[in-house]
PDB file of C-alpha atoms in Angstrom:
ATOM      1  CA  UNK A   1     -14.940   1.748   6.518  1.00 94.00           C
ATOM      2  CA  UNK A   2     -14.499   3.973   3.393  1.00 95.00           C
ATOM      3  CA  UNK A   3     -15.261   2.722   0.060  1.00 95.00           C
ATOM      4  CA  UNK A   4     -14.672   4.170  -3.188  1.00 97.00           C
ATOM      5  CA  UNK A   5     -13.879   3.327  -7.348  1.00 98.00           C
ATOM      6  CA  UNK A   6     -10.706   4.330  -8.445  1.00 98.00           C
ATOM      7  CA  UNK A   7     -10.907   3.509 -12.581  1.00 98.00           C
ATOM      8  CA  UNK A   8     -11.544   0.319 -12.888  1.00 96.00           C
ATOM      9  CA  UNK A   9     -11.317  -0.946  -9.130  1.00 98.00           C
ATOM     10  CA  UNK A  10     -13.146  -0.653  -5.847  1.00 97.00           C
ATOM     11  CA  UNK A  11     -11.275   0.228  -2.789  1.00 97.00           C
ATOM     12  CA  UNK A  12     -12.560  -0.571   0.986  1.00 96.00           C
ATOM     13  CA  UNK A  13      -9.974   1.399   3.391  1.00 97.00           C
ATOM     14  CA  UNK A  14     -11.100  -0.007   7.017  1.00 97.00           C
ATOM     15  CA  UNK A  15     -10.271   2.654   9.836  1.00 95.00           C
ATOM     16  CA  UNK A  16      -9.744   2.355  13.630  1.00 93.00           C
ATOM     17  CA  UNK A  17     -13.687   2.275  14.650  1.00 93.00           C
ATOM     18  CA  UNK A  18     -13.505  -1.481  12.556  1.00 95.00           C
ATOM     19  CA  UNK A  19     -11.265  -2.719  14.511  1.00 93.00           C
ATOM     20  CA  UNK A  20      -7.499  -4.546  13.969  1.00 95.00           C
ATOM     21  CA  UNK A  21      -7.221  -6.020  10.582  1.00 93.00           C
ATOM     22  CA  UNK A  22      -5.339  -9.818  11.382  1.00 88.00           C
ATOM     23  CA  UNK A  23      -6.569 -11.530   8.372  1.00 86.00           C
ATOM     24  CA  UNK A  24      -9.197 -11.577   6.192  1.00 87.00           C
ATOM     25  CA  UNK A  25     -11.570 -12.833   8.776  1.00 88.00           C
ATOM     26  CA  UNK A  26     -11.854  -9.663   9.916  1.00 90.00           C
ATOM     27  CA  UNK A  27     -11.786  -7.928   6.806  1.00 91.00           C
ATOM     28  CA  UNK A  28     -15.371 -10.086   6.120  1.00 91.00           C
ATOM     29  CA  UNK A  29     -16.729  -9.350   9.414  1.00 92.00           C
ATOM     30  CA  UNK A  30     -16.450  -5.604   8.371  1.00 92.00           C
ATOM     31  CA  UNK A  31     -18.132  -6.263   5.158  1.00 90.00           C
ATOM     32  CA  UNK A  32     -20.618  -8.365   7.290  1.00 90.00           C
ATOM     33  CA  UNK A  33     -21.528  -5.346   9.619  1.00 90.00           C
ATOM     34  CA  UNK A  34     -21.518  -2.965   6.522  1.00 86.00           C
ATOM     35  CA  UNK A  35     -23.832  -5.107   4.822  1.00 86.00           C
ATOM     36  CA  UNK A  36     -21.334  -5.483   1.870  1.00 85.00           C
ATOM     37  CA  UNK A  37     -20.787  -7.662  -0.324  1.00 86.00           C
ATOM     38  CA  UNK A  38     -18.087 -10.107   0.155  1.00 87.00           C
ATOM     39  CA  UNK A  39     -15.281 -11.328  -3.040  1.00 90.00           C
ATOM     40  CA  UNK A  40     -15.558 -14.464  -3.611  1.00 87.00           C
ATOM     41  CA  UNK A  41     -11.911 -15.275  -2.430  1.00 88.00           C
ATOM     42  CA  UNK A  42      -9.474 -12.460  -0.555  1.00 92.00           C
ATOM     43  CA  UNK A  43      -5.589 -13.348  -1.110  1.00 92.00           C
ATOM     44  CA  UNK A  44      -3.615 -11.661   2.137  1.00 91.00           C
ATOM     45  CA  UNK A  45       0.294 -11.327   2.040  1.00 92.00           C
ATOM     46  CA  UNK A  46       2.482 -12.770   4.276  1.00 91.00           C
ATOM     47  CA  UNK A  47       4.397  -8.865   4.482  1.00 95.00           C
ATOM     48  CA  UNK A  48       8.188  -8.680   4.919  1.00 96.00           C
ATOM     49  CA  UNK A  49       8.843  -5.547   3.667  1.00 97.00           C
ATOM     50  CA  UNK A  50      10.688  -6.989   1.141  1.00 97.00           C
ATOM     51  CA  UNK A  51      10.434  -6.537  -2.970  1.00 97.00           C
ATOM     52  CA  UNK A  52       8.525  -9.699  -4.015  1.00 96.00           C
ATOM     53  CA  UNK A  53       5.778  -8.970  -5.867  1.00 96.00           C
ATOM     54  CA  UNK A  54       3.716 -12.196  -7.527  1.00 93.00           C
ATOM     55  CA  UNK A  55       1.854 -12.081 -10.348  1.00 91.00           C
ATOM     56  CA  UNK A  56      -1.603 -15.187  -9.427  1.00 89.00           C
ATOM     57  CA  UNK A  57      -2.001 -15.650 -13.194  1.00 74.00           C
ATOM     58  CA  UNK A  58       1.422 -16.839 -13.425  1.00 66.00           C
ATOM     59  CA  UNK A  59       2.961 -17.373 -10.478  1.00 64.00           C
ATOM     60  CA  UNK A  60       0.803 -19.316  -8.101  1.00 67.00           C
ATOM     61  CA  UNK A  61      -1.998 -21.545  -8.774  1.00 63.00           C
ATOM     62  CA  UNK A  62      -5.207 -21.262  -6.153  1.00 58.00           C
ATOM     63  CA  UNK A  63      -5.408 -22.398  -3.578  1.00 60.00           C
ATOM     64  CA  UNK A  64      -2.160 -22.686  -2.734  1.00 64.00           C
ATOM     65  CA  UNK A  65      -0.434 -20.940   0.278  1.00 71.00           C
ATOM     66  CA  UNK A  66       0.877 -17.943  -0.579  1.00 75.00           C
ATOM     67  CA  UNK A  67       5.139 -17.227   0.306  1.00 76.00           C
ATOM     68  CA  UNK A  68       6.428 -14.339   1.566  1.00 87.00           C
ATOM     69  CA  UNK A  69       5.993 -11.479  -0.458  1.00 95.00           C
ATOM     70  CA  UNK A  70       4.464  -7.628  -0.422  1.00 97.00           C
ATOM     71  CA  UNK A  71       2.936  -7.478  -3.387  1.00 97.00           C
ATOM     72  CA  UNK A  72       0.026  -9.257  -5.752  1.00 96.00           C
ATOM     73  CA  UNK A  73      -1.188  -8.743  -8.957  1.00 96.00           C
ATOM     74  CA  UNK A  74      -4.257 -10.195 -10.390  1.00 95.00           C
ATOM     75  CA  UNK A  75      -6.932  -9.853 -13.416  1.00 94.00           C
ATOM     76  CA  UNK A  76      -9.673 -12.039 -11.992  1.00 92.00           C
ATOM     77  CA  UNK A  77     -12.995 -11.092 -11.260  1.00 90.00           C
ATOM     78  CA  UNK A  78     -14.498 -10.938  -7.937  1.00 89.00           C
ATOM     79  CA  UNK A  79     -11.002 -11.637  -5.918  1.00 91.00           C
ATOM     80  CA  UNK A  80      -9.837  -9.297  -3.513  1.00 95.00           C
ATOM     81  CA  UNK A  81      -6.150  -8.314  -2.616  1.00 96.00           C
ATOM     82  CA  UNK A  82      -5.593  -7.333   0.898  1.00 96.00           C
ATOM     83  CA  UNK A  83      -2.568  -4.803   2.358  1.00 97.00           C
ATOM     84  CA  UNK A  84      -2.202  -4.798   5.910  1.00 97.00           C
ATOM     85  CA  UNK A  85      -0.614  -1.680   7.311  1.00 98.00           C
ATOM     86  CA  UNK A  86      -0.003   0.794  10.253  1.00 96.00           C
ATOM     87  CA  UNK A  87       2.266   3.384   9.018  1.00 98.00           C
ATOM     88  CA  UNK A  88       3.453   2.075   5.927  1.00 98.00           C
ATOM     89  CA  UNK A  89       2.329   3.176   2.252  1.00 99.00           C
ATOM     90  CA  UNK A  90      -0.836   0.751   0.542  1.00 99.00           C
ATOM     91  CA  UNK A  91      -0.037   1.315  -3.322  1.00 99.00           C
ATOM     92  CA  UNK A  92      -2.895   0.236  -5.687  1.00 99.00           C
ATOM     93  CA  UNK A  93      -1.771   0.042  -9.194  1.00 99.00           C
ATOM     94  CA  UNK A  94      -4.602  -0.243 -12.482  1.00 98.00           C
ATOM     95  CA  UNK A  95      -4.669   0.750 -15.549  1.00 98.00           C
ATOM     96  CA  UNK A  96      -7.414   1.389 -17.775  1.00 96.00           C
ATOM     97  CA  UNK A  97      -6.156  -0.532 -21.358  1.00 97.00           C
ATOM     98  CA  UNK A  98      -6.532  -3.867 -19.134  1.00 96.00           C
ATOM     99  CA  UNK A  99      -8.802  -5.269 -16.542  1.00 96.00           C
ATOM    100  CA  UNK A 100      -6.051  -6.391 -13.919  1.00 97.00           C
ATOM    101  CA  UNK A 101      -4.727  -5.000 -10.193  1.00 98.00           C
ATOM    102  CA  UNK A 102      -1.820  -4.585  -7.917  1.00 98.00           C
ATOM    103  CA  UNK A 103      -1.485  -4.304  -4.573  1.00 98.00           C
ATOM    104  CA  UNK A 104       1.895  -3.248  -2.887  1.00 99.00           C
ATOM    105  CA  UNK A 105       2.839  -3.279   0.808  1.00 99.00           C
ATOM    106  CA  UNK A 106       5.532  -0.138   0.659  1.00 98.00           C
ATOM    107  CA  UNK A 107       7.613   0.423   4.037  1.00 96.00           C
ATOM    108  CA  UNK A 108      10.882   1.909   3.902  1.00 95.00           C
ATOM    109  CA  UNK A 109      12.828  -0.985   3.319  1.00 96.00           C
ATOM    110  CA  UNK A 110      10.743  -2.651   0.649  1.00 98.00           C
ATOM    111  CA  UNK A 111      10.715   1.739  -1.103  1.00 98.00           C
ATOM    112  CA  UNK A 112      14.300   0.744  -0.944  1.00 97.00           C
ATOM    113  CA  UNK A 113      14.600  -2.248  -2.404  1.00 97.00           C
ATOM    114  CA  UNK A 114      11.963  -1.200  -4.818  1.00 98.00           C
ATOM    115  CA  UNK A 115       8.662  -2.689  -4.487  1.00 98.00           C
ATOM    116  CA  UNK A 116       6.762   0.380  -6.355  1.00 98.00           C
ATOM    117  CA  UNK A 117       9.050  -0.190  -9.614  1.00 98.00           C
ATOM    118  CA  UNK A 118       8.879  -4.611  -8.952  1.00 97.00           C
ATOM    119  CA  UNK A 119       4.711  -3.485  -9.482  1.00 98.00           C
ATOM    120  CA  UNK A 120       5.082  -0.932 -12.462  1.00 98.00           C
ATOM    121  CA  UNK A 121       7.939  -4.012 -13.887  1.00 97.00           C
ATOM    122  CA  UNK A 122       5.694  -6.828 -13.921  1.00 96.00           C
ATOM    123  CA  UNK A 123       2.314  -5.430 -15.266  1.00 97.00           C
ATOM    124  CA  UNK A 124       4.746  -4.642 -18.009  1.00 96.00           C
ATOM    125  CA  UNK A 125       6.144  -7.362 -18.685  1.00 95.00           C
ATOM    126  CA  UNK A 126       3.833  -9.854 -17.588  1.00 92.00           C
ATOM    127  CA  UNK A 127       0.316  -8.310 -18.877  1.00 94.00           C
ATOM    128  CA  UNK A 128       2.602  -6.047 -21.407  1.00 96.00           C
ATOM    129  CA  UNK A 129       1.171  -2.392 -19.759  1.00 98.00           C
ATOM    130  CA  UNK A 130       3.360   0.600 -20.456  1.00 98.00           C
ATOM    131  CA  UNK A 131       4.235   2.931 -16.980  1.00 98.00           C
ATOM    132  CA  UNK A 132       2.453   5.516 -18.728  1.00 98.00           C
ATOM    133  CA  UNK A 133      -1.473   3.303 -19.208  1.00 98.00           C
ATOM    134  CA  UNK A 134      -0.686   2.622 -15.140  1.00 99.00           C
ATOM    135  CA  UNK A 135      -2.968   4.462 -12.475  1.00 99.00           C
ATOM    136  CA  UNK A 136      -1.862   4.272  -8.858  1.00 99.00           C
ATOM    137  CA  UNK A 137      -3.658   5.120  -5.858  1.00 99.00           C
ATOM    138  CA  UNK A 138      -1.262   5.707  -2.625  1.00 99.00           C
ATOM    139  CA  UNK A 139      -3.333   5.437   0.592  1.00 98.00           C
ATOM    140  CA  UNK A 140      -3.227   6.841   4.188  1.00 98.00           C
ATOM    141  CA  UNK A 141       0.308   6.408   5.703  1.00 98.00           C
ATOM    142  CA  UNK A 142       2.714   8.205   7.623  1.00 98.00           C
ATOM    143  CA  UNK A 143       3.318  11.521   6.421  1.00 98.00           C
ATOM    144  CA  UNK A 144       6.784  13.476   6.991  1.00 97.00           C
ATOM    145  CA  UNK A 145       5.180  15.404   9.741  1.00 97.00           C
ATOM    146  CA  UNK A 146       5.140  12.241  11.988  1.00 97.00           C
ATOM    147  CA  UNK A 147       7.733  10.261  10.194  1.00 97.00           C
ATOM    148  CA  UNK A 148      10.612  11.879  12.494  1.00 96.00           C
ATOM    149  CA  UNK A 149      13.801  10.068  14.230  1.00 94.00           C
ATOM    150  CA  UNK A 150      16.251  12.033  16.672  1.00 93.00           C
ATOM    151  CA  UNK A 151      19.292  10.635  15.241  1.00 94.00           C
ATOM    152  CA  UNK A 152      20.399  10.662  11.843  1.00 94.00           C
ATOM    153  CA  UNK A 153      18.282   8.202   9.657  1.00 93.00           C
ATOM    154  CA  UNK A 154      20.028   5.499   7.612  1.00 89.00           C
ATOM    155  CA  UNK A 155      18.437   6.683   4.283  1.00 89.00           C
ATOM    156  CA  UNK A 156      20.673   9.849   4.526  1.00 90.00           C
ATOM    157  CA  UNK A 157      23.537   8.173   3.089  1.00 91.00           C
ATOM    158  CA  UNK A 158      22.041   7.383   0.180  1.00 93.00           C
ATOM    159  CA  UNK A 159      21.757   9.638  -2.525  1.00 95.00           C
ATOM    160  CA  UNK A 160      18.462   8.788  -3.557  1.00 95.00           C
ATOM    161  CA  UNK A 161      16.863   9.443  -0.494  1.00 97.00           C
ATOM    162  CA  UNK A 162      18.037  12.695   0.527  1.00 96.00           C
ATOM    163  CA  UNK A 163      15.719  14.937  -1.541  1.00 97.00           C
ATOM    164  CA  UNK A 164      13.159  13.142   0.649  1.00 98.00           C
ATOM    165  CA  UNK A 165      15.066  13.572   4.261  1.00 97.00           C
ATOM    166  CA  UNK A 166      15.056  16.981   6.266  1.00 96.00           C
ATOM    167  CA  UNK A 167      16.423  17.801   9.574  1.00 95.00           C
ATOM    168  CA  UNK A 168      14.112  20.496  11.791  1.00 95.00           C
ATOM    169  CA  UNK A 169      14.290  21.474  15.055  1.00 92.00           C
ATOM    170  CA  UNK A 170      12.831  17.930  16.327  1.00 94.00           C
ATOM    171  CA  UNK A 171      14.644  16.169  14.405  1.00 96.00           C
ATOM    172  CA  UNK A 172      15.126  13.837  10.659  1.00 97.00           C
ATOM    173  CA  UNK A 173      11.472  13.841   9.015  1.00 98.00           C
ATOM    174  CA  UNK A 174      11.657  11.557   5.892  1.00 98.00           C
ATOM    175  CA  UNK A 175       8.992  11.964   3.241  1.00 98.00           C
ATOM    176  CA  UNK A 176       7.951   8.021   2.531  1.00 98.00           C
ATOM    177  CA  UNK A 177       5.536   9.255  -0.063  1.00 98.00           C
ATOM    178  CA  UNK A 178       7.354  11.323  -2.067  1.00 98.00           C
ATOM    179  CA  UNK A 179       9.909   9.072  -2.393  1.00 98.00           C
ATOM    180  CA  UNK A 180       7.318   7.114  -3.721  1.00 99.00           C
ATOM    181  CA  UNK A 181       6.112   9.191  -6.628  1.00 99.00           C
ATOM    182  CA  UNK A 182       9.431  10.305  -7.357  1.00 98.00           C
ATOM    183  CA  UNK A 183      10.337   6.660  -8.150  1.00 98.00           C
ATOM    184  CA  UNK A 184       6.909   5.948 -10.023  1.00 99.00           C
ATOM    185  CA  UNK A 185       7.553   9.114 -11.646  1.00 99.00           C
ATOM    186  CA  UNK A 186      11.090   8.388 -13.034  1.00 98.00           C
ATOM    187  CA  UNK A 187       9.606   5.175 -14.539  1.00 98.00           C
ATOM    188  CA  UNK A 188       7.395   6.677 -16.752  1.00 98.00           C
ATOM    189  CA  UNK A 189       3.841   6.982 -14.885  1.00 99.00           C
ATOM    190  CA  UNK A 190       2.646  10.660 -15.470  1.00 99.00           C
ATOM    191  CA  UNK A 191       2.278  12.495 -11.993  1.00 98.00           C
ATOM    192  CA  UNK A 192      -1.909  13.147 -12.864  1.00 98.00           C
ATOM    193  CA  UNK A 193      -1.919   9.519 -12.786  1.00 99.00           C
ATOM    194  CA  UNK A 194      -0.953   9.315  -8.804  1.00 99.00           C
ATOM    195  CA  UNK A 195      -3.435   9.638  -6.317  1.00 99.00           C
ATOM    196  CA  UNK A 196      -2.066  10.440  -3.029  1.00 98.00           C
ATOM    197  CA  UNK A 197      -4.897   9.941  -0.377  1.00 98.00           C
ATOM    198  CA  UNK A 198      -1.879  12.496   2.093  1.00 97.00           C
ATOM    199  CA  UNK A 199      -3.484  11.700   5.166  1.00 98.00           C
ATOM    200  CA  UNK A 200      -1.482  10.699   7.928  1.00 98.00           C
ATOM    201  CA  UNK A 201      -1.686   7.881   9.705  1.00 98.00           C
ATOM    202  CA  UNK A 202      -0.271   8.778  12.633  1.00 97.00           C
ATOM    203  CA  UNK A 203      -1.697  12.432  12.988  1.00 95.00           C
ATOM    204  CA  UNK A 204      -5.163  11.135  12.511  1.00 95.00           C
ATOM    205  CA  UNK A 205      -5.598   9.253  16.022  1.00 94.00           C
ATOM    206  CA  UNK A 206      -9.198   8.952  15.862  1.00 93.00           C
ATOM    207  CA  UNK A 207      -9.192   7.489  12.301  1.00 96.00           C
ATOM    208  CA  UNK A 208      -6.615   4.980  11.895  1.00 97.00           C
ATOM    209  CA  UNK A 209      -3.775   2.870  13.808  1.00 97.00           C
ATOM    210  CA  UNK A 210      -0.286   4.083  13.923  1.00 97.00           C
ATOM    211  CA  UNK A 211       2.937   2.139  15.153  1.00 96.00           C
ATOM    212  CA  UNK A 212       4.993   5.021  15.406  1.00 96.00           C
ATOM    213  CA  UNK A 213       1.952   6.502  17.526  1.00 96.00           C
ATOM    214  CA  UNK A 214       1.722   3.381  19.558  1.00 95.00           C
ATOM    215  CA  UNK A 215       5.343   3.730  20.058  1.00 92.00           C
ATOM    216  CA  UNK A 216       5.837   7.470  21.001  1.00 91.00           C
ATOM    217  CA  UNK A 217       2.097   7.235  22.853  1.00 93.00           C
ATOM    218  CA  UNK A 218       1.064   4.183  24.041  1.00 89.00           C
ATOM    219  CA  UNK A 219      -2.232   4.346  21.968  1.00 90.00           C
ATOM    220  CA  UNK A 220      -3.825   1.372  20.737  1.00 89.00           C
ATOM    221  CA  UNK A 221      -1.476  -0.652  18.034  1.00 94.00           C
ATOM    222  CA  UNK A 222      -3.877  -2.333  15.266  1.00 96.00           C
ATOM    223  CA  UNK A 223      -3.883  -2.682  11.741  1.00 97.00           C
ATOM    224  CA  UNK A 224      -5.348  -1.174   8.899  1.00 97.00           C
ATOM    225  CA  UNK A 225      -6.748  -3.016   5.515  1.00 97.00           C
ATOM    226  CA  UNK A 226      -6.628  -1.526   2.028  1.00 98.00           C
ATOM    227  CA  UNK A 227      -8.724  -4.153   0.203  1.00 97.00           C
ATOM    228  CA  UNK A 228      -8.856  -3.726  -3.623  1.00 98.00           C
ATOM    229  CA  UNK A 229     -11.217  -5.749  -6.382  1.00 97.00           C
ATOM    230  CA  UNK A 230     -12.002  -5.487  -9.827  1.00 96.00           C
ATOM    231  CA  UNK A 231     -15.197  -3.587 -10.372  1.00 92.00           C
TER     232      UNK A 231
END
């Protein structure tokens, strides 16, 4: 596990040598063998890749079951937000004008549909934050050098992928986080306020679980947690 503050938020990134990430039982066990400290309550996401993002202040009252959605935002103290991934991008959005979080789960589909720009949307206007008072913190996922299909991808029809989508020798490599920034970009968050961790998930076999890997490989399939708290 890898921990770290990022402004006004800590940041546990759990890696291969934890184990698979199902739910926050394992996250805790981690924390347990770390000898961490453990949030008083962890929310999880039931992850569709989809655009959802909910807001707990205003959208859902604890305890209740969560619905299906890929992103949380919250400004209480010692809760933790939990992104489960194996290839696809963990965004962590703060801001230092207001003690509150984000977590997005960002796959293609939900960098389509726009899941970055649902999370820069509602911390502004549901907790009124301008793009430009937002920090975000992208973590390990796939990286164009891995990210690579034989036939032609489905994002090369549209237009606002293609700066993102280039065609080597072995084959269509798409970019998933600069597509990313771009987007975050063109809504007003300055680019010195993205932190990119650009480590890939599926080049670095001995550090963290990969789909695509498992897929092209056979290597172990898992999951990874991004776990983010208020300091």
């Amino acid at each position: 596990m890898v921990s770290f503050n990022f402004h006004q938020t800590k940041i546990h990134l759990t890696e291969l040598g934890d184990a698979t990430m199902q739910d926050s039982k394992s996250y805790t066990g981690v924390l347990k063998r770390n000898k961490l400290a453990e949030p008083k309550i962890i929310y999880e996401m039931n992850q569709v890749h989809g655009k959802n993002v909910i807001d707990l202040k205003e959208d859902i009252v604890y305890p209740s079951k969560l619905p299906a959605c890929d992103g949380l935002i919250t400004d209480r103290r010692n809760t933790a937000l939990m992104i489960k991934t194996a290839d696809c991008l963990p965004i962590i959005m703060t801001s230092e004008a207001k003690p509150v979080i984000a977590a997005l789960h960002a796959g293609w589909k939900g960098l389509s549909a726009g899941i970055h720009l649902g999370g820069i949307s509602k911390l502004d206007s549901l907790w009124n934050l301008l793009p430009k008072q937002i920090f975000v913190y992208i973590g390990p996922s796939i990286q164009s050098c891995c990210y690579v299909f034989e036939d032609k991808p489905t994002q090369a029809g549209d237009v606002k992928w293609q700066p993102y989508i280039s065609r080597k020798k072995d084959g269509w490599h798409i970019d998933l986080p600069g597509f990313a920034k771009a987007g975050l970009i063109s809504a007003g968050v300055p680019a010195g306020h993205i932190t990119d961790s650009g480590e890939c998930t599926c080049h670095e076999s001995n550090t963290y679980f990969s789909y695509v890997r498992h897929k092209n490989t056979q290597s172990p399939m898992g999951l990874c947690a991004t776990v983010v708290q208020l300091r």
